PDB file of C-alpha atoms and ligand atoms in Angstrom:
ATOM      1  CA  UNK A   1    -212.578 -19.043  93.580  1.00 98.00           C
ATOM      2  CA  UNK A   2    -211.402 -15.465  92.826  1.00 98.00           C
ATOM      3  CA  UNK A   3    -208.934 -14.406  90.167  1.00 98.00           C
ATOM      4  CA  UNK A   4    -207.304 -11.009  90.581  1.00 98.00           C
ATOM      5  CA  UNK A   5    -207.094 -10.191  86.938  1.00 98.00           C
ATOM      6  CA  UNK A   6    -205.705  -7.659  84.486  1.00 97.00           C
ATOM      7  CA  UNK A   7    -207.493  -7.368  81.150  1.00 95.00           C
ATOM      8  CA  UNK A   8    -204.327  -6.064  79.488  1.00 92.00           C
ATOM      9  CA  UNK A   9    -202.104  -8.805  80.961  1.00 95.00           C
ATOM     10  CA  UNK A  10    -200.842 -11.832  78.984  1.00 96.00           C
ATOM     11  CA  UNK A  11    -200.068 -13.570  82.278  1.00 98.00           C
ATOM     12  CA  UNK A  12    -203.663 -13.161  83.451  1.00 98.00           C
ATOM     13  CA  UNK A  13    -204.928 -14.288  80.027  1.00 98.00           C
ATOM     14  CA  UNK A  14    -202.933 -17.519  80.432  1.00 98.00           C
ATOM     15  CA  UNK A  15    -204.823 -18.253  83.651  1.00 98.00           C
ATOM     16  CA  UNK A  16    -208.283 -17.204  82.401  1.00 98.00           C
ATOM     17  CA  UNK A  17    -207.882 -19.463  79.359  1.00 98.00           C
ATOM     18  CA  UNK A  18    -206.853 -22.504  81.422  1.00 98.00           C
ATOM     19  CA  UNK A  19    -209.587 -21.857  84.009  1.00 98.00           C
ATOM     20  CA  UNK A  20    -212.242 -21.700  81.276  1.00 98.00           C
ATOM     21  CA  UNK A  21    -210.743 -24.711  79.471  1.00 98.00           C
ATOM     22  CA  UNK A  22    -211.136 -26.707  82.699  1.00 98.00           C
ATOM     23  CA  UNK A  23    -214.688 -25.467  83.287  1.00 98.00           C
ATOM     24  CA  UNK A  24    -213.914 -23.197  86.259  1.00 98.00           C
ATOM     25  CA  UNK A  25    -215.817 -19.940  86.623  1.00 98.00           C
ATOM     26  CA  UNK A  26    -213.602 -17.816  88.893  1.00 98.00           C
ATOM     27  CA  UNK A  27    -214.928 -14.456  89.998  1.00 98.00           C
ATOM     28  CA  UNK A  28    -212.775 -11.983  88.063  1.00 98.00           C
ATOM     29  CA  UNK A  29    -211.597  -9.012  90.124  1.00 98.00           C
ATOM     30  CA  UNK A  30    -210.033  -6.392  87.883  1.00 98.00           C
ATOM     31  CA  UNK A  31    -206.847  -4.862  89.288  1.00 98.00           C
ATOM     32  CA  UNK A  32    -206.122  -1.617  87.450  1.00 96.00           C
ATOM     33  CA  UNK A  33    -202.342  -1.266  87.590  1.00 95.00           C
ATOM     34  CA  UNK A  34    -202.515   2.141  85.881  1.00 91.00           C
ATOM     35  CA  UNK A  35    -204.434   3.362  88.946  1.00 96.00           C
ATOM     36  CA  UNK A  36    -202.019   1.587  91.333  1.00 97.00           C
ATOM     37  CA  UNK A  37    -204.602  -0.938  92.531  1.00 98.00           C
ATOM     38  CA  UNK A  38    -201.806  -3.549  92.528  1.00 98.00           C
ATOM     39  CA  UNK A  39    -199.918  -1.523  95.154  1.00 98.00           C
ATOM     40  CA  UNK A  40    -202.600  -1.191  97.837  1.00 98.00           C
ATOM     41  CA  UNK A  41    -201.732  -2.750 101.229  1.00 98.00           C
ATOM     42  CA  UNK A  42    -204.653  -5.188 100.766  1.00 98.00           C
ATOM     43  CA  UNK A  43    -203.424  -6.396  97.397  1.00 98.00           C
ATOM     44  CA  UNK A  44    -199.769  -6.591  98.502  1.00 98.00           C
ATOM     45  CA  UNK A  45    -200.879  -8.894 101.331  1.00 98.00           C
ATOM     46  CA  UNK A  46    -202.136 -11.319  98.668  1.00 98.00           C
ATOM     47  CA  UNK A  47    -199.264 -10.819  96.251  1.00 98.00           C
ATOM     48  CA  UNK A  48    -196.177  -9.030  97.613  1.00 98.00           C
ATOM     49  CA  UNK A  49    -194.901  -8.593  94.042  1.00 98.00           C
ATOM     50  CA  UNK A  50    -197.778  -6.254  93.246  1.00 98.00           C
ATOM     51  CA  UNK A  51    -198.525  -8.073  89.996  1.00 98.00           C
ATOM     52  CA  UNK A  52    -201.467  -9.834  88.366  1.00 98.00           C
ATOM     53  CA  UNK A  53    -202.683 -12.535  88.279  1.00 98.00           C
ATOM     54  CA  UNK A  54    -203.334 -13.837  91.795  1.00 98.00           C
ATOM     55  CA  UNK A  55    -205.707 -16.713  92.546  1.00 98.00           C
ATOM     56  CA  UNK A  56    -207.588 -17.002  95.834  1.00 98.00           C
ATOM     57  CA  UNK A  57    -209.341 -20.311  96.429  1.00 98.00           C
ATOM     58  CA  UNK A  58    -210.628 -20.314 100.008  1.00 98.00           C
ATOM     59  CA  UNK A  59    -207.517 -20.137 102.182  1.00 98.00           C
ATOM     60  CA  UNK A  60    -205.237 -20.884  99.231  1.00 98.00           C
ATOM     61  CA  UNK A  61    -203.488 -17.885  97.636  1.00 98.00           C
ATOM     62  CA  UNK A  62    -201.250 -18.423  94.599  1.00 98.00           C
ATOM     63  CA  UNK A  63    -199.346 -15.997  92.396  1.00 98.00           C
ATOM     64  CA  UNK A  64    -197.269 -16.721  89.257  1.00 98.00           C
ATOM     65  CA  UNK A  65    -199.506 -17.635  86.334  1.00 98.00           C
ATOM     66  CA  UNK A  66    -197.883 -21.010  85.601  1.00 98.00           C
ATOM     67  CA  UNK A  67    -198.119 -22.076  89.266  1.00 98.00           C
ATOM     68  CA  UNK A  68    -201.785 -21.068  89.291  1.00 99.00           C
ATOM     69  CA  UNK A  69    -202.376 -23.125  86.151  1.00 98.00           C
ATOM     70  CA  UNK A  70    -200.618 -26.160  87.636  1.00 98.00           C
ATOM     71  CA  UNK A  71    -202.910 -25.855  90.683  1.00 99.00           C
ATOM     72  CA  UNK A  72    -206.039 -25.596  88.522  1.00 98.00           C
ATOM     73  CA  UNK A  73    -204.949 -28.557  86.384  1.00 98.00           C
ATOM     74  CA  UNK A  74    -204.340 -30.628  89.534  1.00 98.00           C
ATOM     75  CA  UNK A  75    -207.956 -30.009  90.583  1.00 98.00           C
ATOM     76  CA  UNK A  76    -209.111 -31.648  87.321  1.00 98.00           C
ATOM     77  CA  UNK A  77    -206.544 -34.429  86.710  1.00 98.00           C
ATOM     78  CA  UNK A  78    -208.944 -36.203  84.353  1.00 98.00           C
ATOM     79  CA  UNK A  79    -208.395 -33.395  81.826  1.00 98.00           C
ATOM     80  CA  UNK A  80    -204.663 -34.285  81.686  1.00 98.00           C
ATOM     81  CA  UNK A  81    -203.479 -30.708  81.020  1.00 98.00           C
ATOM     82  CA  UNK A  82    -200.446 -31.275  83.269  1.00 98.00           C
ATOM     83  CA  UNK A  83    -199.792 -35.020  82.990  1.00 98.00           C
ATOM     84  CA  UNK A  84    -198.803 -37.067  86.039  1.00 98.00           C
ATOM     85  CA  UNK A  85    -196.527 -39.294  83.945  1.00 98.00           C
ATOM     86  CA  UNK A  86    -192.946 -38.013  84.555  1.00 98.00           C
ATOM     87  CA  UNK A  87    -191.878 -38.063  80.911  1.00 98.00           C
ATOM     88  CA  UNK A  88    -194.999 -36.292  79.631  1.00 98.00           C
ATOM     89  CA  UNK A  89    -194.860 -33.820  82.548  1.00 98.00           C
ATOM     90  CA  UNK A  90    -191.217 -33.055  81.724  1.00 98.00           C
ATOM     91  CA  UNK A  91    -192.192 -32.100  78.165  1.00 98.00           C
ATOM     92  CA  UNK A  92    -194.884 -29.738  79.468  1.00 98.00           C
ATOM     93  CA  UNK A  93    -192.453 -28.180  81.962  1.00 98.00           C
ATOM     94  CA  UNK A  94    -189.713 -27.917  79.370  1.00 98.00           C
ATOM     95  CA  UNK A  95    -191.809 -25.844  76.996  1.00 98.00           C
ATOM     96  CA  UNK A  96    -193.268 -23.697  79.772  1.00 98.00           C
ATOM     97  CA  UNK A  97    -189.806 -22.806  81.102  1.00 98.00           C
ATOM     98  CA  UNK A  98    -188.590 -22.189  77.550  1.00 98.00           C
ATOM     99  CA  UNK A  99    -191.407 -19.738  76.944  1.00 98.00           C
ATOM    100  CA  UNK A 100    -191.000 -18.048  80.321  1.00 98.00           C
ATOM    101  CA  UNK A 101    -187.232 -17.624  80.111  1.00 98.00           C
ATOM    102  CA  UNK A 102    -186.412 -17.381  76.407  1.00 98.00           C
ATOM    103  CA  UNK A 103    -189.230 -16.803  73.899  1.00 98.00           C
ATOM    104  CA  UNK A 104    -191.582 -14.739  76.066  1.00 98.00           C
ATOM    105  CA  UNK A 105    -189.172 -11.992  77.189  1.00 98.00           C
ATOM    106  CA  UNK A 106    -187.816 -11.387  73.662  1.00 98.00           C
ATOM    107  CA  UNK A 107    -191.291 -11.361  72.104  1.00 97.00           C
ATOM    108  CA  UNK A 108    -192.498  -9.039  74.848  1.00 97.00           C
ATOM    109  CA  UNK A 109    -189.659  -6.580  74.208  1.00 97.00           C
ATOM    110  CA  UNK A 110    -190.523  -6.448  70.499  1.00 98.00           C
ATOM    111  CA  UNK A 111    -194.245  -6.006  71.191  1.00 96.00           C
ATOM    112  CA  UNK A 112    -193.470  -3.258  73.703  1.00 96.00           C
ATOM    113  CA  UNK A 113    -191.161  -1.355  71.362  1.00 97.00           C
ATOM    114  CA  UNK A 114    -193.405  -1.633  68.303  1.00 96.00           C
ATOM    115  CA  UNK A 115    -196.886  -1.329  69.871  1.00 94.00           C
ATOM    116  CA  UNK A 116    -197.182  -0.771  73.605  1.00 91.00           C
ATOM    117  CA  UNK A 117    -194.575   2.004  73.928  1.00 94.00           C
ATOM    118  CA  UNK A 118    -196.706   4.392  71.906  1.00 90.00           C
ATOM    119  CA  UNK A 119    -199.933   3.226  73.576  1.00 87.00           C
ATOM    120  CA  UNK A 120    -198.483   4.061  77.008  1.00 85.00           C
ATOM    121  CA  UNK A 121    -197.147   7.420  75.798  1.00 90.00           C
ATOM    122  CA  UNK A 122    -193.517   6.280  76.244  1.00 92.00           C
ATOM    123  CA  UNK A 123    -192.201   7.479  72.859  1.00 94.00           C
ATOM    124  CA  UNK A 124    -191.537   6.217  69.355  1.00 94.00           C
ATOM    125  CA  UNK A 125    -190.364   2.660  68.497  1.00 94.00           C
ATOM    126  CA  UNK A 126    -186.593   2.179  68.464  1.00 96.00           C
ATOM    127  CA  UNK A 127    -185.747  -0.716  66.135  1.00 97.00           C
ATOM    128  CA  UNK A 128    -182.071  -0.664  67.128  1.00 97.00           C
ATOM    129  CA  UNK A 129    -183.061  -1.452  70.726  1.00 97.00           C
ATOM    130  CA  UNK A 130    -184.705  -4.736  69.696  1.00 98.00           C
ATOM    131  CA  UNK A 131    -182.439  -5.954  66.868  1.00 98.00           C
ATOM    132  CA  UNK A 132    -181.048  -8.739  69.087  1.00 98.00           C
ATOM    133  CA  UNK A 133    -184.529  -9.830  70.188  1.00 98.00           C
ATOM    134  CA  UNK A 134    -185.760  -9.949  66.580  1.00 98.00           C
ATOM    135  CA  UNK A 135    -182.937 -12.373  65.770  1.00 98.00           C
ATOM    136  CA  UNK A 136    -183.576 -14.402  68.948  1.00 98.00           C
ATOM    137  CA  UNK A 137    -187.299 -14.719  68.203  1.00 98.00           C
ATOM    138  CA  UNK A 138    -186.624 -15.827  64.627  1.00 98.00           C
ATOM    139  CA  UNK A 139    -184.262 -18.543  65.918  1.00 98.00           C
ATOM    140  CA  UNK A 140    -186.662 -19.668  68.665  1.00 98.00           C
ATOM    141  CA  UNK A 141    -189.643 -19.788  66.311  1.00 98.00           C
ATOM    142  CA  UNK A 142    -187.553 -22.080  64.103  1.00 98.00           C
ATOM    143  CA  UNK A 143    -187.078 -24.402  67.088  1.00 98.00           C
ATOM    144  CA  UNK A 144    -190.794 -24.327  67.931  1.00 98.00           C
ATOM    145  CA  UNK A 145    -191.715 -24.938  64.307  1.00 98.00           C
ATOM    146  CA  UNK A 146    -189.484 -28.007  64.073  1.00 98.00           C
ATOM    147  CA  UNK A 147    -190.862 -29.368  67.367  1.00 98.00           C
ATOM    148  CA  UNK A 148    -194.453 -28.955  66.138  1.00 98.00           C
ATOM    149  CA  UNK A 149    -193.879 -30.931  62.914  1.00 98.00           C
ATOM    150  CA  UNK A 150    -196.530 -33.656  62.713  1.00 98.00           C
ATOM    151  CA  UNK A 151    -198.083 -32.596  66.023  1.00 97.00           C
ATOM    152  CA  UNK A 152    -201.286 -30.790  66.994  1.00 98.00           C
ATOM    153  CA  UNK A 153    -199.942 -29.694  70.382  1.00 98.00           C
ATOM    154  CA  UNK A 154    -196.424 -29.010  71.576  1.00 98.00           C
ATOM    155  CA  UNK A 155    -196.294 -31.746  74.250  1.00 98.00           C
ATOM    156  CA  UNK A 156    -198.267 -34.238  72.151  1.00 98.00           C
ATOM    157  CA  UNK A 157    -201.696 -33.657  73.716  1.00 98.00           C
ATOM    158  CA  UNK A 158    -203.257 -30.322  74.672  1.00 98.00           C
ATOM    159  CA  UNK A 159    -201.484 -29.129  77.813  1.00 98.00           C
ATOM    160  CA  UNK A 160    -200.540 -26.156  79.983  1.00 98.00           C
ATOM    161  CA  UNK A 161    -197.558 -25.716  77.656  1.00 98.00           C
ATOM    162  CA  UNK A 162    -199.797 -24.707  74.730  1.00 98.00           C
ATOM    163  CA  UNK A 163    -201.580 -22.081  76.830  1.00 98.00           C
ATOM    164  CA  UNK A 164    -198.275 -21.035  78.362  1.00 98.00           C
ATOM    165  CA  UNK A 165    -196.578 -20.414  75.041  1.00 98.00           C
ATOM    166  CA  UNK A 166    -199.576 -18.873  73.260  1.00 98.00           C
ATOM    167  CA  UNK A 167    -199.935 -15.698  75.303  1.00 95.00           C
ATOM    168  CA  UNK A 168    -197.026 -13.767  73.868  1.00 89.00           C
ATOM    169  CA  UNK A 169    -198.398 -14.303  70.335  1.00 96.00           C
ATOM    170  CA  UNK A 170    -201.331 -11.971  71.056  1.00 94.00           C
ATOM    171  CA  UNK A 171    -199.710  -9.034  69.229  1.00 95.00           C
ATOM    172  CA  UNK A 172    -197.999 -11.104  66.517  1.00 96.00           C
ATOM    173  CA  UNK A 173    -199.748  -9.200  63.688  1.00 95.00           C
ATOM    174  CA  UNK A 174    -199.134  -5.559  64.549  1.00 95.00           C
ATOM    175  CA  UNK A 175    -195.804  -6.284  66.292  1.00 96.00           C
ATOM    176  CA  UNK A 176    -194.588  -8.259  63.239  1.00 97.00           C
ATOM    177  CA  UNK A 177    -193.210 -11.116  65.324  1.00 97.00           C
ATOM    178  CA  UNK A 178    -192.306 -13.113  62.211  1.00 97.00           C
ATOM    179  CA  UNK A 179    -194.604 -16.133  62.603  1.00 98.00           C
ATOM    180  CA  UNK A 180    -195.610 -16.360  58.921  1.00 96.00           C
ATOM    181  CA  UNK A 181    -192.546 -18.285  57.613  1.00 97.00           C
ATOM    182  CA  UNK A 182    -193.152 -20.960  60.270  1.00 98.00           C
ATOM    183  CA  UNK A 183    -196.140 -22.938  58.963  1.00 98.00           C
ATOM    184  CA  UNK A 184    -196.370 -25.352  61.909  1.00 98.00           C
ATOM    185  CA  UNK A 185    -196.320 -22.498  64.431  1.00 98.00           C
ATOM    186  CA  UNK A 186    -198.908 -20.533  62.423  1.00 98.00           C
ATOM    187  CA  UNK A 187    -201.251 -23.556  62.265  1.00 98.00           C
ATOM    188  CA  UNK A 188    -200.721 -24.352  65.981  1.00 98.00           C
ATOM    189  CA  UNK A 189    -201.492 -20.836  67.229  1.00 98.00           C
ATOM    190  CA  UNK A 190    -204.596 -20.655  65.016  1.00 97.00           C
ATOM    191  CA  UNK A 191    -205.705 -24.039  66.439  1.00 98.00           C
ATOM    192  CA  UNK A 192    -205.185 -22.897  70.034  1.00 98.00           C
ATOM    193  CA  UNK A 193    -206.876 -19.551  69.472  1.00 97.00           C
ATOM    194  CA  UNK A 194    -209.920 -21.286  67.943  1.00 98.00           C
ATOM    195  CA  UNK A 195    -210.698 -22.988  71.259  1.00 98.00           C
ATOM    196  CA  UNK A 196    -213.815 -21.571  72.944  1.00 98.00           C
ATOM    197  CA  UNK A 197    -211.893 -21.207  76.221  1.00 98.00           C
ATOM    198  CA  UNK A 198    -209.272 -19.012  74.553  1.00 98.00           C
ATOM    199  CA  UNK A 199    -211.791 -16.948  72.623  1.00 98.00           C
ATOM    200  CA  UNK A 200    -213.732 -16.231  75.787  1.00 98.00           C
ATOM    201  CA  UNK A 201    -210.577 -15.451  77.776  1.00 98.00           C
ATOM    202  CA  UNK A 202    -209.144 -13.073  75.191  1.00 98.00           C
ATOM    203  CA  UNK A 203    -212.358 -11.220  74.248  1.00 97.00           C
ATOM    204  CA  UNK A 204    -211.946  -8.404  76.840  1.00 96.00           C
ATOM    205  CA  UNK A 205    -208.331  -7.806  75.751  1.00 95.00           C
ATOM    206  CA  UNK A 206    -209.369  -7.640  72.078  1.00 96.00           C
ATOM    207  CA  UNK A 207    -212.038  -5.069  72.959  1.00 96.00           C
ATOM    208  CA  UNK A 208    -209.420  -3.058  74.874  1.00 93.00           C
ATOM    209  CA  UNK A 209    -207.030  -3.119  71.894  1.00 92.00           C
ATOM    210  CA  UNK A 210    -209.816  -2.111  69.484  1.00 94.00           C
ATOM    211  CA  UNK A 211    -210.689   0.832  71.763  1.00 94.00           C
ATOM    212  CA  UNK A 212    -207.008   1.950  71.524  1.00 90.00           C
ATOM    213  CA  UNK A 213    -207.020   1.628  67.715  1.00 90.00           C
ATOM    214  CA  UNK A 214    -204.715  -1.439  67.567  1.00 90.00           C
ATOM    215  CA  UNK A 215    -205.538  -3.600  64.534  1.00 89.00           C
ATOM    216  CA  UNK A 216    -204.674  -7.183  65.421  1.00 90.00           C
ATOM    217  CA  UNK A 217    -204.889  -8.924  62.022  1.00 77.00           C
TER     218      UNK A 217
HETATM  219  N1  LIG B 301    -194.254 -14.090  86.235  1.00 95.64           N
HETATM  220  C1  LIG B 301    -195.508 -13.450  86.586  1.00 95.64           C
HETATM  221  C2  LIG B 301    -195.547 -12.101  85.888  1.00 95.64           C
HETATM  222  C3  LIG B 301    -196.706 -11.242  86.367  1.00 95.64           C
HETATM  223  C4  LIG B 301    -196.630  -9.876  85.716  1.00 95.64           C
HETATM  224  O1  LIG B 301    -195.550  -9.404  85.308  1.00 95.64           O
HETATM  225  N2  LIG B 301    -197.764  -9.207  85.651  1.00 95.64           N
HETATM  226  C5  LIG B 301    -197.807  -7.882  85.075  1.00 95.64           C
HETATM  227  C6  LIG B 301    -198.922  -7.802  84.040  1.00 95.64           C
HETATM  228  S1  LIG B 301    -198.586  -8.824  82.643  1.00 95.64           S
HETATM  229  C7  LIG B 301    -198.122  -6.864  86.171  1.00 95.64           C
HETATM  230  O2  LIG B 301    -198.940  -7.112  87.007  1.00 95.64           O
HETATM  231  N3  LIG B 301    -197.456  -5.700  86.147  1.00 95.64           N
HETATM  232  C8  LIG B 301    -197.735  -4.643  87.053  1.00 95.64           C
HETATM  233  C9  LIG B 301    -196.494  -4.080  87.683  1.00 95.64           C
HETATM  234  O3  LIG B 301    -195.414  -4.711  87.570  1.00 95.64           O
HETATM  235  O4  LIG B 301    -196.605  -3.020  88.281  1.00 95.64           O
HETATM  236  C10 LIG B 301    -196.680 -14.364  86.172  1.00 95.64           C
HETATM  237  O5  LIG B 301    -196.482 -15.182  85.254  1.00 95.64           O
HETATM  238  O6  LIG B 301    -197.765 -14.286  86.767  1.00 95.64           O
END
């Protein structure tokens, strides 16, 4: 099993974490998008979007991080990360779509403006450009916080939804994403990040951030 990976990428992190959680040891092939390695004819044959991650498992090629994770979870049904029961599966899907369509894009815009813009030499942060996203994230974190009340994991038991939601929290400290007032969210993300699978998956990204002078705490 080969994972075309990007150390900087939250979408690739989501897959590495789930792969390690399930006990898979995919060969990690780094695709350096800054050098255009995601645009070579060979890579575009695997993933016509020219994005990471892409999983290759024998003749099976899958792109889109959540689809890859669903495939990996289906190979280890006994781990129950993507439950077969329709009601439990619906909860996992619900939170994954919510992250992909609502929370993730707004959080990503804030993190870009406040942290990544400067790192990529794209100029100074513009707070006015993200005022709407700051409000959206505050509202959505309120929803997540209420849903996590009395629960360890968002869909009841540990699932793809927890890994799916967690990735855009990577820069919550320096990007000031406003997690602190939401005690259930703060406890949940700490719980998820304490898992050995997550710590192993995120270690290369943390090293990359440290080398660029980004303080994560
Ligand atoms: N929806 C896709 C998003 C993949 C994606 O946007 N990957 C980014 C890195 S986080 C990428 O490869 N960007 C390179 C580019 O667009 O040139 C997924 O979840 O896998």
